[in-house]
mmCIF file of C-alpha atoms in Angstrom:
data_model
loop_
_atom_site.group_PDB
_atom_site.id
_atom_site.type_symbol
_atom_site.label_atom_id
_atom_site.label_comp_id
_atom_site.label_asym_id
_atom_site.label_seq_id
_atom_site.Cartn_x
_atom_site.Cartn_y
_atom_site.Cartn_z
ATOM 1 C CA MET A 242 -15.254 1.585 13.429
ATOM 2 C CA ARG A 243 -12.647 3.508 12.507
ATOM 3 C CA PRO A 244 -11.316 6.862 12.922
ATOM 4 C CA VAL A 245 -11.472 9.021 9.365
ATOM 5 C CA LEU A 246 -11.198 12.038 8.058
ATOM 6 C CA THR A 247 -14.323 14.207 8.286
ATOM 7 C CA ASN A 248 -15.603 14.571 5.151
ATOM 8 C CA GLY A 249 -14.977 17.454 2.660
ATOM 9 C CA ASN A 250 -17.575 19.946 1.773
ATOM 10 C CA PRO A 251 -18.030 20.303 -2.346
ATOM 11 C CA THR A 252 -20.882 22.589 -3.571
ATOM 12 C CA TYR A 253 -24.566 21.053 -4.586
ATOM 13 C CA GLN A 254 -27.314 22.821 -6.513
ATOM 14 C CA VAL A 255 -30.622 21.354 -6.421
ATOM 15 C CA PRO A 256 -31.173 20.435 -10.315
ATOM 16 C CA PRO A 257 -34.280 21.843 -12.019
ATOM 17 C CA THR A 258 -35.699 18.583 -13.780
ATOM 18 C CA MET A 259 -37.917 17.703 -10.633
ATOM 19 C CA VAL A 260 -39.760 15.160 -12.332
ATOM 20 C CA THR A 261 -42.863 14.342 -9.887
ATOM 21 C CA TYR A 262 -42.436 16.762 -6.949
ATOM 22 C CA THR A 263 -41.431 19.767 -9.313
ATOM 23 C CA ALA A 264 -44.214 22.061 -8.249
ATOM 24 C CA ALA A 265 -44.474 20.802 -4.758
ATOM 25 C CA ILE A 266 -41.144 21.980 -4.153
ATOM 26 C CA ILE A 267 -40.995 25.088 -6.175
ATOM 27 C CA ALA A 268 -44.378 26.523 -4.816
ATOM 28 C CA GLY A 269 -43.107 25.509 -1.218
ATOM 29 C CA LEU A 270 -39.526 27.312 -1.727
ATOM 30 C CA ALA A 271 -41.385 30.855 -3.296
ATOM 31 C CA ALA A 272 -44.104 30.603 -0.397
ATOM 32 C CA ASN A 273 -40.805 31.317 1.129
ATOM 33 C CA GLY A 274 -39.057 33.630 -0.437
ATOM 34 C CA VAL A 275 -36.655 31.154 -2.194
ATOM 35 C CA GLY A 276 -36.477 31.233 -6.071
ATOM 36 C CA PRO A 277 -34.135 29.645 -8.372
ATOM 37 C CA VAL A 278 -30.797 30.978 -8.859
ATOM 38 C CA ALA A 279 -30.481 34.293 -11.180
ATOM 39 C CA GLY A 280 -30.043 33.179 -14.544
ATOM 40 C CA ASN A 281 -30.736 29.477 -13.835
ATOM 41 C CA SER A 282 -32.763 26.985 -13.504
ATOM 42 C CA THR A 283 -31.509 25.059 -10.610
ATOM 43 C CA PHE A 284 -32.341 26.478 -6.620
ATOM 44 C CA ASN A 285 -29.295 27.360 -4.400
ATOM 45 C CA THR A 286 -29.154 24.720 -2.196
ATOM 46 C CA ALA A 287 -28.057 26.436 1.178
ATOM 47 C CA ALA A 288 -31.279 28.092 0.391
ATOM 48 C CA VAL A 289 -33.464 24.681 -0.191
ATOM 49 C CA ARG A 290 -31.795 23.454 2.998
ATOM 50 C CA GLY A 291 -32.283 26.500 4.897
ATOM 51 C CA VAL A 292 -36.208 26.311 3.763
ATOM 52 C CA ALA A 293 -36.575 22.708 5.254
ATOM 53 C CA ALA A 294 -34.427 23.136 9.073
ATOM 54 C CA GLY A 295 -36.615 26.320 9.952
ATOM 55 C CA LEU A 296 -39.811 24.515 8.473
ATOM 56 C CA THR A 297 -38.347 21.009 10.540
ATOM 57 C CA PHE A 298 -37.400 23.501 13.888
ATOM 58 C CA VAL A 299 -41.001 24.913 13.217
ATOM 59 C CA ASN A 300 -43.171 22.008 13.142
ATOM 60 C CA HIS A 301 -41.127 20.340 16.417
ATOM 61 C CA GLY A 302 -40.185 17.052 14.417
ATOM 62 C CA ALA A 303 -43.472 15.937 14.881
ATOM 63 C CA ALA A 304 -44.774 13.190 12.144
ATOM 64 C CA GLN A 305 -46.167 14.244 8.786
ATOM 65 C CA TRP A 306 -45.225 17.828 9.387
ATOM 66 C CA GLY A 307 -49.150 18.364 11.051
ATOM 67 C CA ASN A 308 -48.215 21.741 12.567
ATOM 68 C CA LEU A 309 -47.549 23.322 8.700
ATOM 69 C CA LEU A 310 -49.504 24.630 6.532
ATOM 70 C CA PRO A 311 -50.997 22.846 3.564
ATOM 71 C CA VAL A 312 -48.269 24.622 1.034
ATOM 72 C CA ASN A 313 -45.404 24.043 3.354
ATOM 73 C CA LYS A 314 -46.776 20.354 4.556
ATOM 74 C CA ALA A 315 -46.644 19.126 1.247
ATOM 75 C CA PHE A 316 -43.146 20.682 0.508
ATOM 76 C CA MET A 317 -41.421 18.698 3.085
ATOM 77 C CA LYS A 318 -42.960 15.096 1.987
ATOM 78 C CA ALA A 319 -41.788 16.152 -1.689
ATOM 79 C CA LEU A 320 -38.622 17.489 -1.142
ATOM 80 C CA ILE A 321 -37.678 14.409 1.214
ATOM 81 C CA ASN A 322 -39.761 11.837 -1.635
ATOM 82 C CA TYR A 323 -37.775 13.437 -4.487
ATOM 83 C CA PHE A 324 -34.621 12.946 -2.846
ATOM 84 C CA SER A 325 -34.956 9.441 -1.253
ATOM 85 C CA GLU A 326 -36.831 8.387 -4.725
ATOM 86 C CA ASN A 327 -34.701 10.052 -7.278
ATOM 87 C CA ALA A 328 -31.085 7.523 -7.031
ATOM 88 C CA THR A 329 -29.360 9.175 -9.668
ATOM 89 C CA MET A 330 -29.975 12.761 -7.965
ATOM 90 C CA LYS A 331 -27.284 14.520 -4.957
ATOM 91 C CA TYR A 332 -26.642 12.250 -2.048
ATOM 92 C CA GLY A 333 -26.471 9.633 -4.489
ATOM 93 C CA ASN A 334 -24.141 10.896 -6.872
ATOM 94 C CA ALA A 335 -22.330 11.606 -3.750
ATOM 95 C CA ARG A 336 -21.059 8.104 -3.361
ATOM 96 C CA GLY A 337 -18.152 8.166 -5.267
ATOM 97 C CA SER A 338 -16.404 10.648 -3.566
ATOM 98 C CA LEU A 339 -17.273 8.277 -0.420
ATOM 99 C CA ILE A 340 -15.321 5.875 -1.748
ATOM 100 C CA ASP A 341 -12.271 7.609 -2.743
ATOM 101 C CA ASN A 342 -12.536 9.261 1.205
ATOM 102 C CA TYR A 343 -13.663 5.908 3.139
ATOM 103 C CA GLY A 344 -12.510 3.221 0.461
ATOM 104 C CA GLN A 345 -15.458 0.615 0.164
ATOM 105 C CA TYR A 346 -16.799 -0.117 3.745
ATOM 106 C CA CYS A 347 -18.697 0.373 5.622
ATOM 107 C CA ALA A 348 -18.113 3.703 7.877
ATOM 108 C CA TYR A 349 -19.980 1.636 11.412
ATOM 109 C CA CYS A 350 -18.874 -2.234 11.282
ATOM 110 C CA GLY A 351 -15.784 -1.806 8.377
ATOM 111 C CA THR A 352 -16.936 -4.545 7.003
ATOM 112 C CA PRO A 353 -16.058 -4.326 2.977
ATOM 113 C CA VAL A 354 -18.951 -3.424 0.308
ATOM 114 C CA GLN A 355 -18.632 -3.282 -3.680
ATOM 115 C CA ASP A 356 -19.851 -0.059 -4.154
ATOM 116 C CA THR A 357 -23.228 -1.223 -5.349
ATOM 117 C CA ALA A 358 -24.636 -2.070 -2.276
ATOM 118 C CA LEU A 359 -23.439 0.432 -0.192
ATOM 119 C CA ALA A 360 -25.954 3.377 0.671
ATOM 120 C CA ILE A 361 -25.226 6.702 1.302
ATOM 121 C CA GLU A 362 -26.109 7.114 5.200
ATOM 122 C CA HIS A 363 -27.155 10.426 6.782
ATOM 123 C CA CYS A 364 -26.509 10.904 9.972
ATOM 124 C CA LEU A 365 -28.899 13.251 11.698
ATOM 125 C CA PRO A 366 -31.591 11.167 8.914
ATOM 126 C CA LYS A 367 -33.159 12.726 6.142
ATOM 127 C CA ALA A 368 -36.658 11.439 7.824
ATOM 128 C CA GLU A 369 -36.492 13.587 10.852
ATOM 129 C CA PHE A 370 -33.504 16.762 9.603
ATOM 130 C CA PRO A 371 -34.230 16.789 5.603
ATOM 131 C CA SER A 372 -32.559 19.976 5.818
ATOM 132 C CA GLU A 373 -29.645 18.090 6.369
ATOM 133 C CA MET A 374 -30.005 15.190 3.719
ATOM 134 C CA LEU A 375 -28.241 17.429 0.670
ATOM 135 C CA ASN A 376 -25.116 18.434 3.312
ATOM 136 C CA TYR A 377 -22.182 16.035 2.328
ATOM 137 C CA THR A 378 -20.916 16.241 6.141
ATOM 138 C CA ASN A 379 -23.582 14.275 6.881
ATOM 139 C CA PHE A 380 -22.511 11.729 4.810
ATOM 140 C CA PHE A 381 -21.271 7.990 5.402
ATOM 141 C CA LEU A 382 -20.603 5.133 3.557
ATOM 142 C CA SER A 383 -22.410 1.898 5.286
ATOM 143 C CA CYS A 384 -23.446 -1.617 4.771
ATOM 144 C CA PRO A 385 -27.340 -2.771 4.322
ATOM 145 C CA SER A 386 -27.299 -4.287 8.170
ATOM 146 C CA CYS A 387 -26.153 -1.164 9.672
ATOM 147 C CA ASN A 388 -27.967 1.396 7.616
ATOM 148 C CA SER A 389 -31.203 -0.859 8.691
ATOM 149 C CA TYR A 390 -30.681 -1.239 12.298
ATOM 150 C CA LYS A 391 -29.819 2.618 12.365
ATOM 151 C CA GLY A 392 -33.185 3.907 10.279
ATOM 152 C CA SER A 393 -34.571 7.398 11.441
ATOM 153 C CA ASN A 394 -31.957 7.243 14.645
ATOM 154 C CA PRO A 395 -31.100 9.705 16.000
ATOM 155 C CA THR A 396 -34.863 10.963 16.371
ATOM 156 C CA TYR A 397 -35.430 15.421 16.600
ATOM 157 C CA VAL A 398 -37.098 14.007 19.803
ATOM 158 C CA THR A 399 -33.953 12.558 21.328
ATOM 159 C CA SER A 400 -31.431 15.133 19.414
ATOM 160 C CA TYR A 401 -33.513 17.858 20.952
ATOM 161 C CA GLN A 402 -33.877 16.078 24.455
ATOM 162 C CA PHE A 403 -30.680 16.127 25.382
ATOM 163 C CA ALA A 404 -29.991 19.495 23.904
ATOM 164 C CA ALA A 405 -32.461 21.169 26.337
ATOM 165 C CA ALA A 406 -30.315 19.077 28.594
ATOM 166 C CA ASN A 407 -26.234 19.320 27.366
ATOM 167 C CA ILE A 408 -26.257 22.047 24.941
ATOM 168 C CA ALA A 409 -29.116 24.800 25.746
ATOM 169 C CA ASN A 410 -32.697 25.331 27.427
ATOM 170 C CA PRO A 411 -34.740 25.954 24.852
ATOM 171 C CA PRO A 412 -32.363 24.687 22.106
ATOM 172 C CA THR A 413 -32.142 26.135 18.798
ATOM 173 C CA TYR A 414 -32.621 24.490 15.285
ATOM 174 C CA GLN A 415 -28.831 24.453 15.608
ATOM 175 C CA ASN A 416 -28.604 23.433 18.923
ATOM 176 C CA VAL A 417 -31.120 20.367 17.941
ATOM 177 C CA LEU A 418 -28.384 19.299 14.578
ATOM 178 C CA THR A 419 -25.902 19.601 17.008
ATOM 179 C CA GLY A 420 -27.398 17.844 19.878
ATOM 180 C CA GLY A 421 -28.330 15.120 17.581
ATOM 181 C CA MET A 422 -24.575 14.233 16.481
ATOM 182 C CA VAL A 423 -22.507 14.545 20.333
ATOM 183 C CA ARG A 424 -24.929 11.839 21.682
ATOM 184 C CA GLN A 425 -23.712 9.109 19.681
ATOM 185 C CA VAL A 426 -19.974 8.267 19.003
ATOM 186 C CA TRP A 427 -19.038 8.487 15.090
ATOM 187 C CA PRO A 428 -16.134 7.235 12.922
ATOM 188 C CA ASN A 429 -14.828 10.578 12.830
ATOM 189 C CA SER A 430 -14.213 10.959 16.065
ATOM 190 C CA GLY A 431 -11.117 9.931 15.889
ATOM 191 C CA MET A 432 -9.092 8.146 18.937
ATOM 192 C CA ILE A 433 -12.899 7.687 20.952
ATOM 193 C CA SER A 434 -13.831 5.286 17.734
ATOM 194 C CA TRP A 435 -10.857 3.562 17.591
ATOM 195 C CA ARG A 436 -9.483 2.895 21.308
ATOM 196 C CA GLY A 437 -13.212 3.299 22.568
ATOM 197 C CA LEU A 438 -15.052 0.644 21.327
ATOM 198 C CA PRO A 439 -12.006 -1.998 21.637
ATOM 199 C CA PRO A 440 -13.013 -5.640 20.162
ATOM 200 C CA TYR A 441 -12.792 -8.639 22.263
ATOM 201 C CA LEU A 442 -13.053 -12.449 21.679
ATOM 202 C CA TYR A 443 -16.037 -14.385 22.975
ATOM 203 C CA ASP A 444 -16.195 -18.003 23.762
ATOM 204 C CA VAL A 445 -20.309 -18.671 23.105
ATOM 205 C CA THR A 446 -20.046 -21.779 24.124
ATOM 206 C CA ASN A 447 -19.049 -21.559 27.762
ATOM 207 C CA ASN A 448 -20.854 -17.552 28.063
ATOM 208 C CA LEU A 449 -17.681 -15.755 29.220
ATOM 209 C CA ILE A 450 -14.785 -13.160 27.654
ATOM 210 C CA LEU A 451 -11.999 -15.032 26.887
ATOM 211 C CA VAL A 452 -8.489 -13.456 29.092
ATOM 212 C CA PRO A 453 -5.906 -11.376 26.153
ATOM 213 C CA ALA A 454 -3.435 -14.189 26.440
ATOM 214 C CA VAL A 455 -6.046 -16.644 25.281
ATOM 215 C CA ALA A 456 -7.507 -14.222 22.979
ATOM 216 C CA GLU A 457 -4.163 -12.975 21.164
ATOM 217 C CA ASN A 458 -2.862 -16.691 20.739
ATOM 218 C CA LEU A 459 -1.437 -16.811 17.279
ATOM 219 C CA THR A 460 -2.253 -20.575 17.937
ATOM 220 C CA ASN A 461 -5.957 -20.406 17.342
ATOM 221 C CA ARG A 462 -7.234 -21.479 14.198
ATOM 222 C CA GLN A 463 -10.601 -21.004 12.390
ATOM 223 C CA VAL A 464 -12.611 -24.571 12.574
ATOM 224 C CA SER A 465 -15.129 -24.426 10.091
ATOM 225 C CA VAL A 466 -18.855 -21.672 9.158
ATOM 226 C CA VAL A 467 -21.475 -23.174 10.125
ATOM 227 C CA GLN A 468 -24.945 -21.803 9.859
ATOM 228 C CA ASN A 469 -23.459 -18.218 11.068
ATOM 229 C CA THR A 470 -21.111 -19.241 13.632
ATOM 230 C CA VAL A 471 -17.637 -19.614 13.765
ATOM 231 C CA GLN A 472 -15.888 -22.731 15.676
ATOM 232 C CA ALA A 473 -12.113 -22.141 15.966
ATOM 233 C CA ASN A 474 -9.598 -24.470 18.055
ATOM 234 C CA ILE A 475 -8.766 -22.481 20.897
ATOM 235 C CA ALA A 476 -5.885 -22.064 23.089
ATOM 236 C CA GLY A 477 -5.977 -23.869 26.582
ATOM 237 C CA TYR A 478 -9.821 -25.959 24.782
ATOM 238 C CA ALA A 479 -9.366 -29.472 23.491
ATOM 239 C CA GLN A 480 -11.956 -29.574 21.342
ATOM 240 C CA PRO A 481 -13.033 -26.748 19.338
ATOM 241 C CA ILE A 482 -15.370 -23.797 20.257
ATOM 242 C CA THR A 483 -18.015 -21.331 18.821
ATOM 243 C CA VAL A 484 -16.792 -17.923 19.543
ATOM 244 C CA ALA A 485 -17.750 -14.478 18.063
ATOM 245 C CA ALA A 486 -15.899 -10.974 18.055
ATOM 246 C CA LEU A 487 -17.516 -8.022 20.101
ATOM 247 C CA VAL A 488 -17.586 -5.023 20.605
ATOM 248 C CA THR A 489 -17.299 -2.748 23.992
ATOM 249 C CA ILE A 490 -17.505 -0.308 25.594
ATOM 250 C CA SER A 491 -14.134 1.045 27.556
ATOM 251 C CA PHE A 492 -14.539 4.629 28.753
ATOM 252 C CA SER A 493 -14.708 5.419 32.103
ATOM 253 C CA ASN A 494 -16.300 9.169 31.288
ATOM 254 C CA PRO A 495 -19.814 9.133 31.824
ATOM 255 C CA THR A 496 -20.516 11.017 28.894
ATOM 256 C CA GLU A 497 -18.398 8.921 26.519
ATOM 257 C CA GLN A 498 -19.941 6.154 28.296
ATOM 258 C CA LEU A 499 -22.728 7.713 26.918
ATOM 259 C CA ARG A 500 -22.199 8.383 23.966
ATOM 260 C CA GLU A 501 -21.069 5.616 23.137
ATOM 261 C CA ASN A 502 -23.911 2.714 24.245
ATOM 262 C CA ASN A 503 -25.773 5.783 22.116
ATOM 263 C CA PHE A 504 -24.063 4.202 19.078
ATOM 264 C CA LEU A 505 -24.266 0.692 19.982
ATOM 265 C CA ASN A 506 -27.642 0.402 20.336
ATOM 266 C CA ILE A 507 -28.309 2.608 17.242
ATOM 267 C CA VAL A 508 -25.906 0.464 14.184
ATOM 268 C CA GLN A 509 -26.525 -2.829 16.585
ATOM 269 C CA LEU A 510 -22.945 -3.720 16.146
ATOM 270 C CA ASN A 511 -22.385 -7.031 18.471
ATOM 271 C CA ALA A 512 -25.947 -8.013 16.725
ATOM 272 C CA TYR A 513 -25.893 -11.817 16.964
ATOM 273 C CA GLN A 514 -28.219 -14.682 15.793
ATOM 274 C CA PRO A 515 -26.565 -17.632 14.937
ATOM 275 C CA ASN A 516 -29.274 -18.531 11.754
ATOM 276 C CA VAL A 517 -29.996 -14.955 10.260
ATOM 277 C CA TYR A 518 -27.457 -15.376 7.784
ATOM 278 C CA SER A 519 -28.343 -11.991 6.586
ATOM 279 C CA ASP A 520 -26.278 -10.111 9.605
ATOM 280 C CA ARG A 521 -23.239 -11.457 9.252
ATOM 281 C CA ARG A 522 -20.810 -8.495 10.767
ATOM 282 C CA VAL A 523 -20.232 -10.665 13.945
ATOM 283 C CA THR A 524 -18.981 -13.665 11.950
ATOM 284 C CA ASN A 525 -16.742 -11.742 9.215
ATOM 285 C CA ARG A 526 -15.385 -9.799 12.124
ATOM 286 C CA THR A 527 -14.666 -12.804 13.801
ATOM 287 C CA ILE A 528 -13.372 -14.221 11.130
ATOM 288 C CA ALA A 529 -10.867 -11.576 10.291
ATOM 289 C CA TRP A 530 -9.380 -11.857 14.320
ATOM 290 C CA LEU A 531 -8.520 -15.915 13.517
ATOM 291 C CA ASN A 532 -7.042 -14.180 10.165
ATOM 292 C CA VAL A 533 -5.012 -11.824 11.648
ATOM 293 C CA LEU A 534 -3.779 -14.899 14.318
ATOM 294 C CA LEU A 535 -3.177 -17.168 11.614
ATOM 295 C CA SER A 536 -0.977 -14.366 9.210
ATOM 296 C CA LEU A 537 0.653 -13.469 12.768
ATOM 297 C CA SER A 538 1.792 -17.306 12.876
ATOM 298 C CA ASN A 539 3.248 -17.491 9.674
ATOM 299 C CA LEU A 540 5.097 -14.366 9.731
ATOM 300 C CA GLN A 541 7.379 -16.258 12.441
ATOM 301 C CA ALA A 542 8.590 -18.275 9.988
ATOM 302 C CA PHE A 543 10.910 -14.969 8.381
ATOM 303 C CA GLN A 544 13.775 -13.766 10.141
ATOM 304 C CA VAL A 545 11.805 -10.519 12.273
ATOM 305 C CA GLY A 546 12.842 -7.434 9.911
ATOM 306 C CA SER A 547 14.858 -9.723 6.495
ATOM 307 C CA GLN A 548 13.670 -9.577 3.217
ATOM 308 C CA GLY A 549 11.047 -12.339 3.105
ATOM 309 C CA TRP A 550 10.341 -10.924 6.383
ATOM 310 C CA LEU A 551 9.084 -7.610 5.479
ATOM 311 C CA LEU A 552 7.517 -9.116 2.371
ATOM 312 C CA MET A 553 5.403 -11.403 4.381
ATOM 313 C CA LEU A 554 4.480 -8.371 5.793
ATOM 314 C CA GLN A 555 3.397 -6.538 2.923
ATOM 315 C CA GLN A 556 1.201 -9.359 1.843
ATOM 316 C CA ILE A 557 -0.776 -9.367 4.972
ATOM 317 C CA PHE A 558 -1.761 -5.866 5.133
ATOM 318 C CA ILE A 559 -2.563 -6.451 0.908
ATOM 319 C CA THR A 560 -4.874 -9.377 2.994
ATOM 320 C CA ALA A 561 -5.815 -7.014 5.619
ATOM 321 C CA LYS A 562 -7.056 -3.689 3.013
ATOM 322 C CA ASN A 563 -9.355 -6.737 1.082
ATOM 323 C CA ALA A 564 -10.535 -7.762 4.165
ATOM 324 C CA GLY A 565 -11.880 -5.263 6.424
ATOM 325 C CA PHE A 566 -11.739 -4.112 9.833
ATOM 326 C CA PHE A 567 -8.960 -1.852 10.150
ATOM 327 C CA GLU A 568 -9.909 -1.919 13.607
ATOM 328 C CA ILE A 569 -9.117 -5.718 14.398
ATOM 329 C CA TRP A 570 -6.138 -5.581 12.577
ATOM 330 C CA SER A 571 -4.807 -2.901 13.358
ATOM 331 C CA TRP A 572 -6.136 -3.417 17.164
ATOM 332 C CA LEU A 573 -4.556 -7.002 17.414
ATOM 333 C CA PHE A 574 -1.672 -5.109 16.102
ATOM 334 C CA TYR A 575 -1.377 -2.980 18.892
ATOM 335 C CA LEU A 576 -1.458 -5.879 21.501
ATOM 336 C CA ILE A 577 0.986 -8.370 19.775
ATOM 337 C CA SER A 578 3.458 -6.490 18.019
ATOM 338 C CA PRO A 579 2.920 -2.433 20.055
ATOM 339 C CA PRO A 580 4.745 0.607 18.769
ATOM 340 C CA ASN A 581 7.528 0.263 21.396
ATOM 341 C CA VAL A 582 8.685 -2.908 21.115
ATOM 342 C CA GLN A 583 11.696 -3.269 17.661
ATOM 343 C CA ASN A 584 10.602 -3.181 14.503
ATOM 344 C CA SER A 585 7.077 -2.578 15.445
ATOM 345 C CA ILE A 586 4.215 -4.450 12.880
ATOM 346 C CA TYR A 587 1.697 -1.926 14.514
ATOM 347 C CA THR A 588 3.991 1.075 13.688
ATOM 348 C CA TYR A 589 4.163 -0.451 9.891
ATOM 349 C CA PHE A 590 0.890 -0.694 9.682
ATOM 350 C CA ARG A 591 0.001 2.321 11.428
ATOM 351 C CA THR A 592 2.211 3.522 8.798
ATOM 352 C CA ALA A 593 1.435 1.959 5.556
ATOM 353 C CA SER A 594 -2.192 1.522 5.607
ATOM 354 C CA THR A 595 -2.864 5.853 6.104
ATOM 355 C CA ASN A 596 -0.512 6.796 3.191
ATOM 356 C CA PRO A 597 -1.899 7.341 0.057
ATOM 357 C CA ASN A 598 0.853 6.629 -1.845
ATOM 358 C CA GLN A 599 0.950 2.587 -0.426
ATOM 359 C CA GLN A 600 -2.313 2.028 -2.892
ATOM 360 C CA PHE A 601 -2.316 -1.626 -2.126
ATOM 361 C CA TYR A 602 -1.677 -1.148 2.154
ATOM 362 C CA TYR A 603 -3.839 2.274 2.053
ATOM 363 C CA PHE A 604 -7.284 2.397 3.798
ATOM 364 C CA PRO A 605 -8.881 5.441 2.741
ATOM 365 C CA GLY A 606 -9.308 8.427 4.906
ATOM 366 C CA THR A 607 -7.714 6.641 7.422
ATOM 367 C CA ASN A 608 -5.876 9.979 9.887
ATOM 368 C CA ILE A 609 -2.936 9.020 10.718
ATOM 369 C CA ASN A 610 -3.068 11.297 14.067
ATOM 370 C CA ASP A 611 -6.037 9.338 15.647
ATOM 371 C CA LEU A 612 -3.580 6.420 15.842
ATOM 372 C CA PRO A 613 -1.603 6.294 19.228
ATOM 373 C CA THR A 614 1.847 6.205 19.201
ATOM 374 C CA GLN A 615 3.165 4.051 21.789
#
């Protein structure tokens, strides 16, 4: 999970053509004192979100909006259904600007995804927090696997409980929203996301974590990918073994550990089943790990700092951009060629990957200030 810049906040208006759900939405808004924008047939997005927020709080997140008056119950259901089913409306239209912000990568696992398969992921899910489903700052891009695992998490109940325990008791609706966001680490949390969930190479065959000197050895080579498992020749082993690049929690602070653990439970970045081909996140992360080592091994054929070395380095960065998994490339560069050495590969990558003018190497949205310099 790479650190990214916070989303912008473009202005949206709810479209006038509400198709199937028009009557229930307009009636619900009218019942709560919200009419069309003067001289227009659209409704102000902030006003619609405000009504949805108030009704969500009144209902205490109960299933099916059972505590609401019939007109408001119909309004909430219609609002969610309309924006969920109408792919041409609202947050679906944010896909382009999100790709400009983040690139065509899953914000959670780093998988490169074609734009048609990228889901508009709501940090606070629309089914639980409908007031946030039109909020651009609540959006990320997600691959199908991460989106499926996350589902309707964090729930209203867990968000309320966290807010009551850590923010205010009893919490306001805004406290609940804040609680839902801060109870887990997110991609836009900077150094926490980059350094707080470091990857490691796991020896699946022998059920142990490979020590860094072995995991980062430039002689390691991928042998095959069979049934969603990666086999590789690993330094010190006579025969190929099955390996998997996983992520772990590293912070010692209990609060940060809790947030990281909540995130991993929600998105399941380490979900790994050899015969489940619909989820290849661990497999592709592992391939990326071994590709970093192969790339750096090939780079050794050139004199450090020479023109050939620099050209090869550029090609490696292009490969990294196309392969995705920014955190794997940057993390291994950081460990193998750290910023305190001359001609640090990590420093070159840090500069190139965060510079919008370097279009062939740039990972959109990556914040240079959230990447270490020492």
